[in-house]
Amino acid sequence: MIDIKDVSKARERIRNIVKKTPIITSLELSRTCGNNVYLKAEHLQKTGSFKIRGASNKVLAILENRAMKFVTAASSGNHGQAVAYITQHLHIPSTIVVPIDAKQCKLNAIRAYNGKIEFCGTTSSERIEKAIKLAQQGNGEFIPPYDDEEIIAGQGTIGLELLEQISNIDIVVIPIGGGGLISGNLIALKSLNPKIKVIGVEPAIANDTYLSFKNKKITSIPSITTIADGLRALKPGNLTFEIMSKYLDDVVLVSELEIKQTLKFVYERTKQLIEPSSATVIAAVMFKKFPAEQLNIACIVSGGNSDLKEILELVYKDEKEEGV
């Protein structure tokens, strides 16, 4: 299992690639939640999400040992953008395998970073299988989306920044897809301050980690569709589940309606354009999914890559139908 030294090494490795993202606060958000809420703004990160941290760490770690002919990745969007960005920066061709229903804004971003796109199915397992095969056929390198030591260590660099920016954190709330983001930050946060509670959040209809955590074994779910498209993994990774099982305090669930209502609140009150996957963590605090009162709570806002027209129509659909 990776440790804090790996996360610290990752921070040095990617220092010249990623940005140290700011902390955003809102008096109205804190008042509504009954806690002091801090948003770690990874939606303002390069490529619009935290994924650049892990992708950069993985690619640069490989290059320390060998050259790369080309790179593949499997992604619903954000990981693909990150891989395309770092490989373009290093003049390495990339192919990103995406679902057939990938968001157009994410496809546009991948292409903007000169990533070649291949479509495959709707599940992460389908995409990963095809991306691995493409890498093997062309003697390339597959960059995993989450279940990988360098990926996890790279994502954990957020936790190092967070502890420097907020000295008295009680709880950190983190979204869970495949588990790379929360695993890296569990290592960083629990190693440096074991008293901090870390709460994972999933959509209620994409509850693979919730079930796995409760069952104490990896549990798969059927293919689903959630507004939080970045969190629709069908099961946690082997490595990420091992880390979560050791460190994670709890996993909570938020409904699709709660995600939409949170998005509306964030757009109107904080003026921040975040994606639905990011809204899950704020929803967990707003709708009191875990006990907390007058505490300092940090939410890792994982990304902001949304199709603006589509997401606004979705969030405000009910009001339009009611003539509001």
PDB file of C-alpha atoms in Angstrom:
ATOM      1  CA  MET A   1       0.000   0.000   0.000  1.00  0.00           C
ATOM      2  CA  ILE A   2       1.248   3.488  -0.807  1.00  0.00           C
ATOM      3  CA  ASP A   3       2.012   5.918   2.009  1.00  0.00           C
ATOM      4  CA  ILE A   4       2.504   9.624   2.687  1.00  0.00           C
ATOM      5  CA  LYS A   5       6.006   9.529   1.190  1.00  0.00           C
ATOM      6  CA  ASP A   6       4.506   8.540  -2.159  1.00  0.00           C
ATOM      7  CA  VAL A   7       2.043  11.427  -1.980  1.00  0.00           C
ATOM      8  CA  SER A   8       4.826  13.878  -1.097  1.00  0.00           C
ATOM      9  CA  LYS A   9       6.940  12.554  -3.965  1.00  0.00           C
ATOM     10  CA  ALA A  10       3.995  12.995  -6.319  1.00  0.00           C
ATOM     11  CA  ARG A  11       3.626  16.610  -5.214  1.00  0.00           C
ATOM     12  CA  GLU A  12       7.230  17.361  -6.133  1.00  0.00           C
ATOM     13  CA  ARG A  13       6.900  15.512  -9.433  1.00  0.00           C
ATOM     14  CA  ILE A  14       3.825  17.445 -10.614  1.00  0.00           C
ATOM     15  CA  ARG A  15       4.622  20.795  -8.998  1.00  0.00           C
ATOM     16  CA  ASN A  16       5.240  22.533 -12.334  1.00  0.00           C
ATOM     17  CA  ILE A  17       2.153  21.025 -13.993  1.00  0.00           C
ATOM     18  CA  VAL A  18      -0.775  21.539 -11.610  1.00  0.00           C
ATOM     19  CA  LYS A  19      -2.137  24.610  -9.838  1.00  0.00           C
ATOM     20  CA  LYS A  20      -2.600  24.978  -6.110  1.00  0.00           C
ATOM     21  CA  THR A  21      -6.344  25.491  -6.155  1.00  0.00           C
ATOM     22  CA  PRO A  22      -8.035  28.039  -3.875  1.00  0.00           C
ATOM     23  CA  ILE A  23     -10.461  27.591  -0.997  1.00  0.00           C
ATOM     24  CA  ILE A  24     -13.869  29.166  -1.637  1.00  0.00           C
ATOM     25  CA  THR A  25     -16.274  30.078   1.128  1.00  0.00           C
ATOM     26  CA  SER A  26     -19.880  31.261   1.163  1.00  0.00           C
ATOM     27  CA  LEU A  27     -21.593  32.691   4.242  1.00  0.00           C
ATOM     28  CA  GLU A  28     -24.946  31.606   2.855  1.00  0.00           C
ATOM     29  CA  LEU A  29     -23.723  28.056   2.247  1.00  0.00           C
ATOM     30  CA  SER A  30     -22.276  27.790   5.747  1.00  0.00           C
ATOM     31  CA  ARG A  31     -25.453  29.228   7.264  1.00  0.00           C
ATOM     32  CA  THR A  32     -27.621  26.797   5.313  1.00  0.00           C
ATOM     33  CA  CYS A  33     -25.477  23.841   6.363  1.00  0.00           C
ATOM     34  CA  GLY A  34     -25.085  24.886   9.997  1.00  0.00           C
ATOM     35  CA  ASN A  35     -21.316  24.428   9.703  1.00  0.00           C
ATOM     36  CA  ASN A  36     -18.297  26.348   8.426  1.00  0.00           C
ATOM     37  CA  VAL A  37     -18.040  24.991   4.897  1.00  0.00           C
ATOM     38  CA  TYR A  38     -14.916  25.318   2.764  1.00  0.00           C
ATOM     39  CA  LEU A  39     -14.821  24.346  -0.912  1.00  0.00           C
ATOM     40  CA  LYS A  40     -11.504  23.058  -2.266  1.00  0.00           C
ATOM     41  CA  ALA A  41     -11.897  24.351  -5.806  1.00  0.00           C
ATOM     42  CA  GLU A  42     -10.549  21.604  -8.058  1.00  0.00           C
ATOM     43  CA  HIS A  43     -13.067  22.733 -10.669  1.00  0.00           C
ATOM     44  CA  LEU A  44     -10.604  25.610 -11.205  1.00  0.00           C
ATOM     45  CA  GLN A  45      -7.729  23.187 -11.756  1.00  0.00           C
ATOM     46  CA  LYS A  46      -6.093  22.765 -15.174  1.00  0.00           C
ATOM     47  CA  THR A  47      -8.396  20.723 -17.451  1.00  0.00           C
ATOM     48  CA  GLY A  48     -11.267  21.571 -15.092  1.00  0.00           C
ATOM     49  CA  SER A  49     -10.838  18.743 -12.582  1.00  0.00           C
ATOM     50  CA  PHE A  50      -8.541  17.060 -10.064  1.00  0.00           C
ATOM     51  CA  LYS A  51      -7.690  14.346 -12.592  1.00  0.00           C
ATOM     52  CA  ILE A  52      -4.634  16.184 -13.923  1.00  0.00           C
ATOM     53  CA  ARG A  53      -2.861  15.425 -10.642  1.00  0.00           C
ATOM     54  CA  GLY A  54      -2.972  11.653 -10.916  1.00  0.00           C
ATOM     55  CA  ALA A  55      -2.568  11.527 -14.689  1.00  0.00           C
ATOM     56  CA  SER A  56       0.514  13.766 -14.600  1.00  0.00           C
ATOM     57  CA  ASN A  57       2.072  11.807 -11.762  1.00  0.00           C
ATOM     58  CA  LYS A  58       1.559   8.504 -13.590  1.00  0.00           C
ATOM     59  CA  VAL A  59       2.912   9.682 -16.947  1.00  0.00           C
ATOM     60  CA  LEU A  60       5.919  11.431 -15.422  1.00  0.00           C
ATOM     61  CA  ALA A  61       6.695   8.400 -13.231  1.00  0.00           C
ATOM     62  CA  ILE A  62       6.754   6.149 -16.299  1.00  0.00           C
ATOM     63  CA  LEU A  63       9.008   8.573 -18.158  1.00  0.00           C
ATOM     64  CA  GLU A  64      11.546   8.395 -15.335  1.00  0.00           C
ATOM     65  CA  ASN A  65      12.181   4.777 -16.365  1.00  0.00           C
ATOM     66  CA  ARG A  66      11.408   4.517 -20.075  1.00  0.00           C
ATOM     67  CA  ALA A  67      10.231   6.391 -23.151  1.00  0.00           C
ATOM     68  CA  MET A  68       6.620   6.171 -24.325  1.00  0.00           C
ATOM     69  CA  LYS A  69       5.513   5.706 -27.916  1.00  0.00           C
ATOM     70  CA  PHE A  70       1.899   6.611 -27.203  1.00  0.00           C
ATOM     71  CA  VAL A  71      -0.652   6.509 -24.388  1.00  0.00           C
ATOM     72  CA  THR A  72      -4.225   5.272 -23.960  1.00  0.00           C
ATOM     73  CA  ALA A  73      -6.801   5.952 -21.272  1.00  0.00           C
ATOM     74  CA  ALA A  74     -10.410   5.020 -20.485  1.00  0.00           C
ATOM     75  CA  SER A  75     -12.617   7.818 -19.259  1.00  0.00           C
ATOM     76  CA  SER A  76     -16.095   9.299 -19.044  1.00  0.00           C
ATOM     77  CA  GLY A  77     -14.356  12.623 -19.690  1.00  0.00           C
ATOM     78  CA  ASN A  78     -12.243  14.212 -16.972  1.00  0.00           C
ATOM     79  CA  HIS A  79      -9.475  11.592 -16.771  1.00  0.00           C
ATOM     80  CA  GLY A  80      -9.329  11.593 -20.556  1.00  0.00           C
ATOM     81  CA  GLN A  81      -8.901  15.351 -20.666  1.00  0.00           C
ATOM     82  CA  ALA A  82      -6.130  15.152 -18.087  1.00  0.00           C
ATOM     83  CA  VAL A  83      -4.248  12.423 -19.964  1.00  0.00           C
ATOM     84  CA  ALA A  84      -4.636  14.267 -23.262  1.00  0.00           C
ATOM     85  CA  TYR A  85      -3.366  17.475 -21.649  1.00  0.00           C
ATOM     86  CA  ILE A  86      -0.221  16.026 -20.070  1.00  0.00           C
ATOM     87  CA  THR A  87       0.678  13.940 -23.124  1.00  0.00           C
ATOM     88  CA  GLN A  88       0.251  16.939 -25.413  1.00  0.00           C
ATOM     89  CA  HIS A  89       2.504  18.895 -23.052  1.00  0.00           C
ATOM     90  CA  LEU A  90       5.114  16.146 -23.417  1.00  0.00           C
ATOM     91  CA  HIS A  91       4.556  15.653 -27.189  1.00  0.00           C
ATOM     92  CA  ILE A  92       3.230  12.099 -26.800  1.00  0.00           C
ATOM     93  CA  PRO A  93       0.204  10.943 -28.870  1.00  0.00           C
ATOM     94  CA  SER A  94      -2.846   9.802 -26.898  1.00  0.00           C
ATOM     95  CA  THR A  95      -6.029   7.832 -27.553  1.00  0.00           C
ATOM     96  CA  ILE A  96      -8.902   8.200 -25.106  1.00  0.00           C
ATOM     97  CA  VAL A  97     -11.652   5.545 -24.972  1.00  0.00           C
ATOM     98  CA  VAL A  98     -14.931   7.171 -23.913  1.00  0.00           C
ATOM     99  CA  PRO A  99     -18.536   5.953 -23.469  1.00  0.00           C
ATOM    100  CA  ILE A 100     -20.936   6.336 -26.355  1.00  0.00           C
ATOM    101  CA  ASP A 101     -22.911   8.841 -24.265  1.00  0.00           C
ATOM    102  CA  ALA A 102     -19.934  10.980 -23.221  1.00  0.00           C
ATOM    103  CA  LYS A 103     -20.700  14.682 -22.693  1.00  0.00           C
ATOM    104  CA  GLN A 104     -19.949  16.807 -25.745  1.00  0.00           C
ATOM    105  CA  CYS A 105     -18.082  19.429 -23.718  1.00  0.00           C
ATOM    106  CA  LYS A 106     -15.679  16.756 -22.463  1.00  0.00           C
ATOM    107  CA  LEU A 107     -15.168  15.361 -25.966  1.00  0.00           C
ATOM    108  CA  ASN A 108     -14.406  18.857 -27.233  1.00  0.00           C
ATOM    109  CA  ALA A 109     -11.817  19.345 -24.504  1.00  0.00           C
ATOM    110  CA  ILE A 110     -10.089  16.028 -25.250  1.00  0.00           C
ATOM    111  CA  ARG A 111      -9.854  16.964 -28.916  1.00  0.00           C
ATOM    112  CA  ALA A 112      -8.577  20.437 -27.985  1.00  0.00           C
ATOM    113  CA  TYR A 113      -5.630  18.698 -26.284  1.00  0.00           C
ATOM    114  CA  ASN A 114      -5.025  16.648 -29.465  1.00  0.00           C
ATOM    115  CA  GLY A 115      -6.379  13.444 -27.968  1.00  0.00           C
ATOM    116  CA  LYS A 116      -7.772  10.887 -30.410  1.00  0.00           C
ATOM    117  CA  ILE A 117     -11.197   9.567 -29.341  1.00  0.00           C
ATOM    118  CA  GLU A 118     -12.531   6.008 -29.515  1.00  0.00           C
ATOM    119  CA  PHE A 119     -16.083   5.210 -28.394  1.00  0.00           C
ATOM    120  CA  CYS A 120     -16.932   2.040 -26.472  1.00  0.00           C
ATOM    121  CA  GLY A 121     -20.045   1.019 -24.541  1.00  0.00           C
ATOM    122  CA  THR A 122     -21.338   2.753 -21.449  1.00  0.00           C
ATOM    123  CA  THR A 123     -19.474   1.069 -18.572  1.00  0.00           C
ATOM    124  CA  SER A 124     -16.001   1.703 -17.181  1.00  0.00           C
ATOM    125  CA  SER A 125     -15.070  -1.988 -17.536  1.00  0.00           C
ATOM    126  CA  GLU A 126     -15.807  -1.892 -21.272  1.00  0.00           C
ATOM    127  CA  ARG A 127     -13.736   1.248 -21.755  1.00  0.00           C
ATOM    128  CA  ILE A 128     -10.804  -0.019 -19.704  1.00  0.00           C
ATOM    129  CA  GLU A 129     -10.686  -3.329 -21.573  1.00  0.00           C
ATOM    130  CA  LYS A 130     -10.580  -1.588 -24.947  1.00  0.00           C
ATOM    131  CA  ALA A 131      -7.988   0.980 -23.854  1.00  0.00           C
ATOM    132  CA  ILE A 132      -5.702  -1.742 -22.502  1.00  0.00           C
ATOM    133  CA  LYS A 133      -6.044  -3.690 -25.753  1.00  0.00           C
ATOM    134  CA  LEU A 134      -5.196  -0.628 -27.845  1.00  0.00           C
ATOM    135  CA  ALA A 135      -2.090  -0.020 -25.737  1.00  0.00           C
ATOM    136  CA  GLN A 136      -0.958  -3.631 -26.052  1.00  0.00           C
ATOM    137  CA  GLN A 137      -1.508  -3.702 -29.804  1.00  0.00           C
ATOM    138  CA  GLY A 138       0.638  -0.625 -30.382  1.00  0.00           C
ATOM    139  CA  ASN A 139       3.273  -1.108 -27.675  1.00  0.00           C
ATOM    140  CA  GLY A 140       1.886   1.890 -25.808  1.00  0.00           C
ATOM    141  CA  GLU A 141       1.124   2.674 -22.170  1.00  0.00           C
ATOM    142  CA  PHE A 142      -2.306   2.468 -20.567  1.00  0.00           C
ATOM    143  CA  ILE A 143      -2.940   5.136 -17.922  1.00  0.00           C
ATOM    144  CA  PRO A 144      -5.504   3.745 -15.422  1.00  0.00           C
ATOM    145  CA  PRO A 145      -8.332   6.014 -14.250  1.00  0.00           C
ATOM    146  CA  TYR A 146      -8.100   5.234 -10.519  1.00  0.00           C
ATOM    147  CA  ASP A 147      -6.809   1.825  -9.378  1.00  0.00           C
ATOM    148  CA  ASP A 148      -3.109   2.580  -9.578  1.00  0.00           C
ATOM    149  CA  GLU A 149      -0.479   3.664  -7.046  1.00  0.00           C
ATOM    150  CA  GLU A 150       0.806   6.716  -8.944  1.00  0.00           C
ATOM    151  CA  ILE A 151      -2.710   7.835  -9.827  1.00  0.00           C
ATOM    152  CA  ILE A 152      -3.796   7.573  -6.203  1.00  0.00           C
ATOM    153  CA  ALA A 153      -0.671   9.341  -4.919  1.00  0.00           C
ATOM    154  CA  GLY A 154      -1.202  12.183  -7.377  1.00  0.00           C
ATOM    155  CA  GLN A 155      -4.797  12.709  -6.278  1.00  0.00           C
ATOM    156  CA  GLY A 156      -3.634  12.737  -2.656  1.00  0.00           C
ATOM    157  CA  THR A 157      -1.701  15.954  -3.244  1.00  0.00           C
ATOM    158  CA  ILE A 158      -5.010  17.782  -2.764  1.00  0.00           C
ATOM    159  CA  GLY A 159      -4.979  16.732   0.883  1.00  0.00           C
ATOM    160  CA  LEU A 160      -1.493  18.152   1.403  1.00  0.00           C
ATOM    161  CA  GLU A 161      -2.635  21.510   0.044  1.00  0.00           C
ATOM    162  CA  LEU A 162      -5.839  21.435   2.066  1.00  0.00           C
ATOM    163  CA  LEU A 163      -4.013  21.004   5.372  1.00  0.00           C
ATOM    164  CA  GLU A 164      -1.802  23.979   4.524  1.00  0.00           C
ATOM    165  CA  GLN A 165      -4.800  26.145   3.650  1.00  0.00           C
ATOM    166  CA  ILE A 166      -7.112  25.247   6.572  1.00  0.00           C
ATOM    167  CA  SER A 167      -5.481  24.493   9.907  1.00  0.00           C
ATOM    168  CA  ASN A 168      -8.485  23.291  11.890  1.00  0.00           C
ATOM    169  CA  ILE A 169     -10.457  20.900   9.682  1.00  0.00           C
ATOM    170  CA  ASP A 170     -12.874  18.528  11.428  1.00  0.00           C
ATOM    171  CA  ILE A 171     -14.362  16.696   8.430  1.00  0.00           C
ATOM    172  CA  VAL A 172     -13.394  16.312   4.762  1.00  0.00           C
ATOM    173  CA  VAL A 173     -16.096  15.225   2.320  1.00  0.00           C
ATOM    174  CA  ILE A 174     -15.001  13.589  -0.940  1.00  0.00           C
ATOM    175  CA  PRO A 175     -16.934  12.139  -3.912  1.00  0.00           C
ATOM    176  CA  ILE A 176     -16.371   8.493  -4.845  1.00  0.00           C
ATOM    177  CA  GLY A 177     -16.300   7.062  -8.347  1.00  0.00           C
ATOM    178  CA  GLY A 178     -13.678   4.355  -8.678  1.00  0.00           C
ATOM    179  CA  GLY A 179     -12.067   5.594  -5.476  1.00  0.00           C
ATOM    180  CA  GLY A 180      -8.780   7.115  -6.638  1.00  0.00           C
ATOM    181  CA  LEU A 181      -9.525  10.612  -5.355  1.00  0.00           C
ATOM    182  CA  ILE A 182     -10.702   9.588  -1.919  1.00  0.00           C
ATOM    183  CA  SER A 183      -7.993   6.928  -1.496  1.00  0.00           C
ATOM    184  CA  GLY A 184      -5.127   9.329  -2.125  1.00  0.00           C
ATOM    185  CA  ASN A 185      -6.589  11.887   0.199  1.00  0.00           C
ATOM    186  CA  LEU A 186      -7.305   9.338   2.900  1.00  0.00           C
ATOM    187  CA  ILE A 187      -3.601   8.524   2.927  1.00  0.00           C
ATOM    188  CA  ALA A 188      -2.587  12.189   3.011  1.00  0.00           C
ATOM    189  CA  LEU A 189      -5.122  13.340   5.596  1.00  0.00           C
ATOM    190  CA  LYS A 190      -5.052  10.376   7.961  1.00  0.00           C
ATOM    191  CA  SER A 191      -1.252  10.233   7.917  1.00  0.00           C
ATOM    192  CA  LEU A 192      -0.878  13.886   8.895  1.00  0.00           C
ATOM    193  CA  ASN A 193      -3.940  14.277  11.119  1.00  0.00           C
ATOM    194  CA  PRO A 194      -5.710  11.026  12.096  1.00  0.00           C
ATOM    195  CA  LYS A 195      -8.388  12.988  13.983  1.00  0.00           C
ATOM    196  CA  ILE A 196      -9.873  14.326  10.749  1.00  0.00           C
ATOM    197  CA  LYS A 197     -12.975  12.399   9.702  1.00  0.00           C
ATOM    198  CA  VAL A 198     -13.257  11.581   6.010  1.00  0.00           C
ATOM    199  CA  ILE A 199     -16.724  10.990   4.567  1.00  0.00           C
ATOM    200  CA  GLY A 200     -17.214   9.571   1.083  1.00  0.00           C
ATOM    201  CA  VAL A 201     -20.265  10.436  -1.022  1.00  0.00           C
ATOM    202  CA  GLU A 202     -21.960   8.554  -3.861  1.00  0.00           C
ATOM    203  CA  PRO A 203     -25.188   9.023  -5.810  1.00  0.00           C
ATOM    204  CA  ALA A 204     -27.840   6.759  -4.307  1.00  0.00           C
ATOM    205  CA  ILE A 205     -28.280   4.972  -7.637  1.00  0.00           C
ATOM    206  CA  ALA A 206     -24.523   4.470  -8.072  1.00  0.00           C
ATOM    207  CA  ASN A 207     -23.807   3.038  -4.638  1.00  0.00           C
ATOM    208  CA  ASP A 208     -21.149   0.406  -5.349  1.00  0.00           C
ATOM    209  CA  THR A 209     -18.692   1.670  -2.734  1.00  0.00           C
ATOM    210  CA  TYR A 210     -21.474   2.174  -0.183  1.00  0.00           C
ATOM    211  CA  LEU A 211     -22.501  -1.462  -0.611  1.00  0.00           C
ATOM    212  CA  SER A 212     -18.893  -2.651  -0.634  1.00  0.00           C
ATOM    213  CA  PHE A 213     -18.134  -0.686   2.524  1.00  0.00           C
ATOM    214  CA  LYS A 214     -21.176  -2.099   4.326  1.00  0.00           C
ATOM    215  CA  ASN A 215     -20.593  -5.660   3.040  1.00  0.00           C
ATOM    216  CA  LYS A 216     -16.842  -5.453   3.763  1.00  0.00           C
ATOM    217  CA  LYS A 217     -16.111  -6.843   0.321  1.00  0.00           C
ATOM    218  CA  ILE A 218     -16.120  -5.469  -3.226  1.00  0.00           C
ATOM    219  CA  THR A 219     -19.701  -5.446  -4.441  1.00  0.00           C
ATOM    220  CA  SER A 220     -20.723  -4.668  -8.021  1.00  0.00           C
ATOM    221  CA  ILE A 221     -23.872  -2.915  -9.195  1.00  0.00           C
ATOM    222  CA  PRO A 222     -25.652  -3.044 -12.584  1.00  0.00           C
ATOM    223  CA  SER A 223     -24.969  -0.377 -15.183  1.00  0.00           C
ATOM    224  CA  ILE A 224     -26.735   2.844 -14.210  1.00  0.00           C
ATOM    225  CA  THR A 225     -27.297   6.393 -15.406  1.00  0.00           C
ATOM    226  CA  THR A 226     -26.840   9.240 -12.946  1.00  0.00           C
ATOM    227  CA  ILE A 227     -26.639  12.974 -13.373  1.00  0.00           C
ATOM    228  CA  ALA A 228     -23.236  12.650 -11.661  1.00  0.00           C
ATOM    229  CA  ASP A 229     -21.702  10.945 -14.694  1.00  0.00           C
ATOM    230  CA  GLY A 230     -18.165  11.033 -13.276  1.00  0.00           C
ATOM    231  CA  LEU A 231     -19.223   8.763 -10.379  1.00  0.00           C
ATOM    232  CA  ARG A 232     -20.826   5.867 -12.220  1.00  0.00           C
ATOM    233  CA  ALA A 233     -18.225   3.158 -11.635  1.00  0.00           C
ATOM    234  CA  LEU A 234     -19.790  -0.281 -11.188  1.00  0.00           C
ATOM    235  CA  LYS A 235     -17.405  -1.324  -8.419  1.00  0.00           C
ATOM    236  CA  PRO A 236     -14.458   0.153  -6.521  1.00  0.00           C
ATOM    237  CA  GLY A 237     -10.929  -0.812  -7.521  1.00  0.00           C
ATOM    238  CA  ASN A 238      -9.027  -3.494  -5.629  1.00  0.00           C
ATOM    239  CA  LEU A 239      -6.360  -1.093  -4.409  1.00  0.00           C
ATOM    240  CA  THR A 240      -8.738   1.782  -3.718  1.00  0.00           C
ATOM    241  CA  PHE A 241     -11.086  -0.474  -1.743  1.00  0.00           C
ATOM    242  CA  GLU A 242      -8.188  -1.727   0.364  1.00  0.00           C
ATOM    243  CA  ILE A 243      -7.277   1.849   1.268  1.00  0.00           C
ATOM    244  CA  MET A 244     -10.877   2.884   1.907  1.00  0.00           C
ATOM    245  CA  SER A 245     -11.441  -0.159   4.102  1.00  0.00           C
ATOM    246  CA  LYS A 246      -8.474   0.834   6.260  1.00  0.00           C
ATOM    247  CA  TYR A 247      -9.097   4.575   6.632  1.00  0.00           C
ATOM    248  CA  LEU A 248     -12.589   5.663   5.568  1.00  0.00           C
ATOM    249  CA  ASP A 249     -14.962   6.797   8.323  1.00  0.00           C
ATOM    250  CA  ASP A 250     -18.238   6.504   6.406  1.00  0.00           C
ATOM    251  CA  VAL A 251     -19.970   6.542   3.015  1.00  0.00           C
ATOM    252  CA  VAL A 252     -23.242   8.424   2.528  1.00  0.00           C
ATOM    253  CA  LEU A 253     -25.663   8.665  -0.375  1.00  0.00           C
ATOM    254  CA  VAL A 254     -27.421  11.582  -2.063  1.00  0.00           C
ATOM    255  CA  SER A 255     -30.395  11.434  -4.399  1.00  0.00           C
ATOM    256  CA  GLU A 256     -30.588  12.772  -7.936  1.00  0.00           C
ATOM    257  CA  LEU A 257     -33.029  15.451  -6.750  1.00  0.00           C
ATOM    258  CA  GLU A 258     -30.687  16.505  -3.955  1.00  0.00           C
ATOM    259  CA  ILE A 259     -27.818  16.810  -6.442  1.00  0.00           C
ATOM    260  CA  LYS A 260     -29.959  19.016  -8.708  1.00  0.00           C
ATOM    261  CA  GLN A 261     -31.113  21.208  -5.844  1.00  0.00           C
ATOM    262  CA  THR A 262     -27.538  21.623  -4.682  1.00  0.00           C
ATOM    263  CA  LEU A 263     -26.360  22.566  -8.151  1.00  0.00           C
ATOM    264  CA  LYS A 264     -29.041  25.251  -8.311  1.00  0.00           C
ATOM    265  CA  PHE A 265     -27.989  26.594  -4.904  1.00  0.00           C
ATOM    266  CA  VAL A 266     -24.308  26.675  -5.854  1.00  0.00           C
ATOM    267  CA  TYR A 267     -24.944  28.343  -9.214  1.00  0.00           C
ATOM    268  CA  GLU A 268     -27.196  31.015  -7.741  1.00  0.00           C
ATOM    269  CA  ARG A 269     -25.473  31.692  -4.409  1.00  0.00           C
ATOM    270  CA  THR A 270     -21.763  31.084  -5.066  1.00  0.00           C
ATOM    271  CA  LYS A 271     -21.637  31.746  -8.834  1.00  0.00           C
ATOM    272  CA  GLN A 272     -19.369  28.705  -9.283  1.00  0.00           C
ATOM    273  CA  LEU A 273     -19.864  26.444 -12.312  1.00  0.00           C
ATOM    274  CA  ILE A 274     -19.353  22.963 -10.921  1.00  0.00           C
ATOM    275  CA  GLU A 275     -20.409  19.625 -12.378  1.00  0.00           C
ATOM    276  CA  PRO A 276     -22.953  17.271 -10.754  1.00  0.00           C
ATOM    277  CA  SER A 277     -20.269  14.907  -9.436  1.00  0.00           C
ATOM    278  CA  SER A 278     -18.857  17.831  -7.447  1.00  0.00           C
ATOM    279  CA  ALA A 279     -22.270  18.780  -6.118  1.00  0.00           C
ATOM    280  CA  THR A 280     -22.657  15.434  -4.345  1.00  0.00           C
ATOM    281  CA  VAL A 281     -20.301  16.444  -1.529  1.00  0.00           C
ATOM    282  CA  ILE A 282     -22.023  19.763  -0.941  1.00  0.00           C
ATOM    283  CA  ALA A 283     -25.397  17.988  -1.054  1.00  0.00           C
ATOM    284  CA  ALA A 284     -24.214  15.618   1.657  1.00  0.00           C
ATOM    285  CA  VAL A 285     -23.548  18.597   3.941  1.00  0.00           C
ATOM    286  CA  MET A 286     -26.621  20.600   2.956  1.00  0.00           C
ATOM    287  CA  PHE A 287     -28.998  17.676   3.445  1.00  0.00           C
ATOM    288  CA  LYS A 288     -27.290  16.578   6.665  1.00  0.00           C
ATOM    289  CA  LYS A 289     -26.309  13.073   5.601  1.00  0.00           C
ATOM    290  CA  PHE A 290     -23.976  12.780   8.579  1.00  0.00           C
ATOM    291  CA  PRO A 291     -24.033  14.365  12.059  1.00  0.00           C
ATOM    292  CA  ALA A 292     -22.206  17.696  12.229  1.00  0.00           C
ATOM    293  CA  GLU A 293     -22.951  21.038  13.818  1.00  0.00           C
ATOM    294  CA  GLN A 294     -20.752  24.139  13.934  1.00  0.00           C
ATOM    295  CA  LEU A 295     -17.774  22.178  12.625  1.00  0.00           C
ATOM    296  CA  ASN A 296     -15.192  23.026   9.983  1.00  0.00           C
ATOM    297  CA  ILE A 297     -16.026  20.957   6.922  1.00  0.00           C
ATOM    298  CA  ALA A 298     -13.980  20.898   3.723  1.00  0.00           C
ATOM    299  CA  CYS A 299     -15.631  19.627   0.538  1.00  0.00           C
ATOM    300  CA  ILE A 300     -13.398  18.598  -2.345  1.00  0.00           C
ATOM    301  CA  VAL A 301     -15.134  20.044  -5.400  1.00  0.00           C
ATOM    302  CA  SER A 302     -13.794  17.584  -7.936  1.00  0.00           C
ATOM    303  CA  GLY A 303     -14.545  19.248 -11.272  1.00  0.00           C
ATOM    304  CA  GLY A 304     -16.435  21.766 -13.355  1.00  0.00           C
ATOM    305  CA  ASN A 305     -16.689  20.216 -16.812  1.00  0.00           C
ATOM    306  CA  SER A 306     -20.363  20.515 -17.615  1.00  0.00           C
ATOM    307  CA  ASP A 307     -22.267  21.162 -20.804  1.00  0.00           C
ATOM    308  CA  LEU A 308     -23.741  24.470 -19.678  1.00  0.00           C
ATOM    309  CA  LYS A 309     -26.945  24.332 -21.736  1.00  0.00           C
ATOM    310  CA  GLU A 310     -27.653  20.717 -20.850  1.00  0.00           C
ATOM    311  CA  ILE A 311     -26.991  21.066 -17.137  1.00  0.00           C
ATOM    312  CA  LEU A 312     -29.028  24.254 -16.740  1.00  0.00           C
ATOM    313  CA  GLU A 313     -31.966  22.688 -18.588  1.00  0.00           C
ATOM    314  CA  LEU A 314     -31.730  19.660 -16.315  1.00  0.00           C
ATOM    315  CA  VAL A 315     -31.463  21.639 -13.091  1.00  0.00           C
ATOM    316  CA  TYR A 316     -34.290  24.035 -13.960  1.00  0.00           C
ATOM    317  CA  LYS A 317     -36.494  21.527 -15.814  1.00  0.00           C
ATOM    318  CA  ASP A 318     -39.124  21.191 -13.088  1.00  0.00           C
ATOM    319  CA  GLU A 319     -39.500  24.964 -12.779  1.00  0.00           C
ATOM    320  CA  LYS A 320     -39.936  25.338 -16.535  1.00  0.00           C
ATOM    321  CA  GLU A 321     -42.610  22.658 -16.564  1.00  0.00           C
ATOM    322  CA  GLU A 322     -44.427  24.384 -13.708  1.00  0.00           C
ATOM    323  CA  GLY A 323     -44.178  27.775 -15.422  1.00  0.00           C
ATOM    324  CA  VAL A 324     -42.048  29.322 -12.694  1.00  0.00           C
TER     325      VAL A 324
END
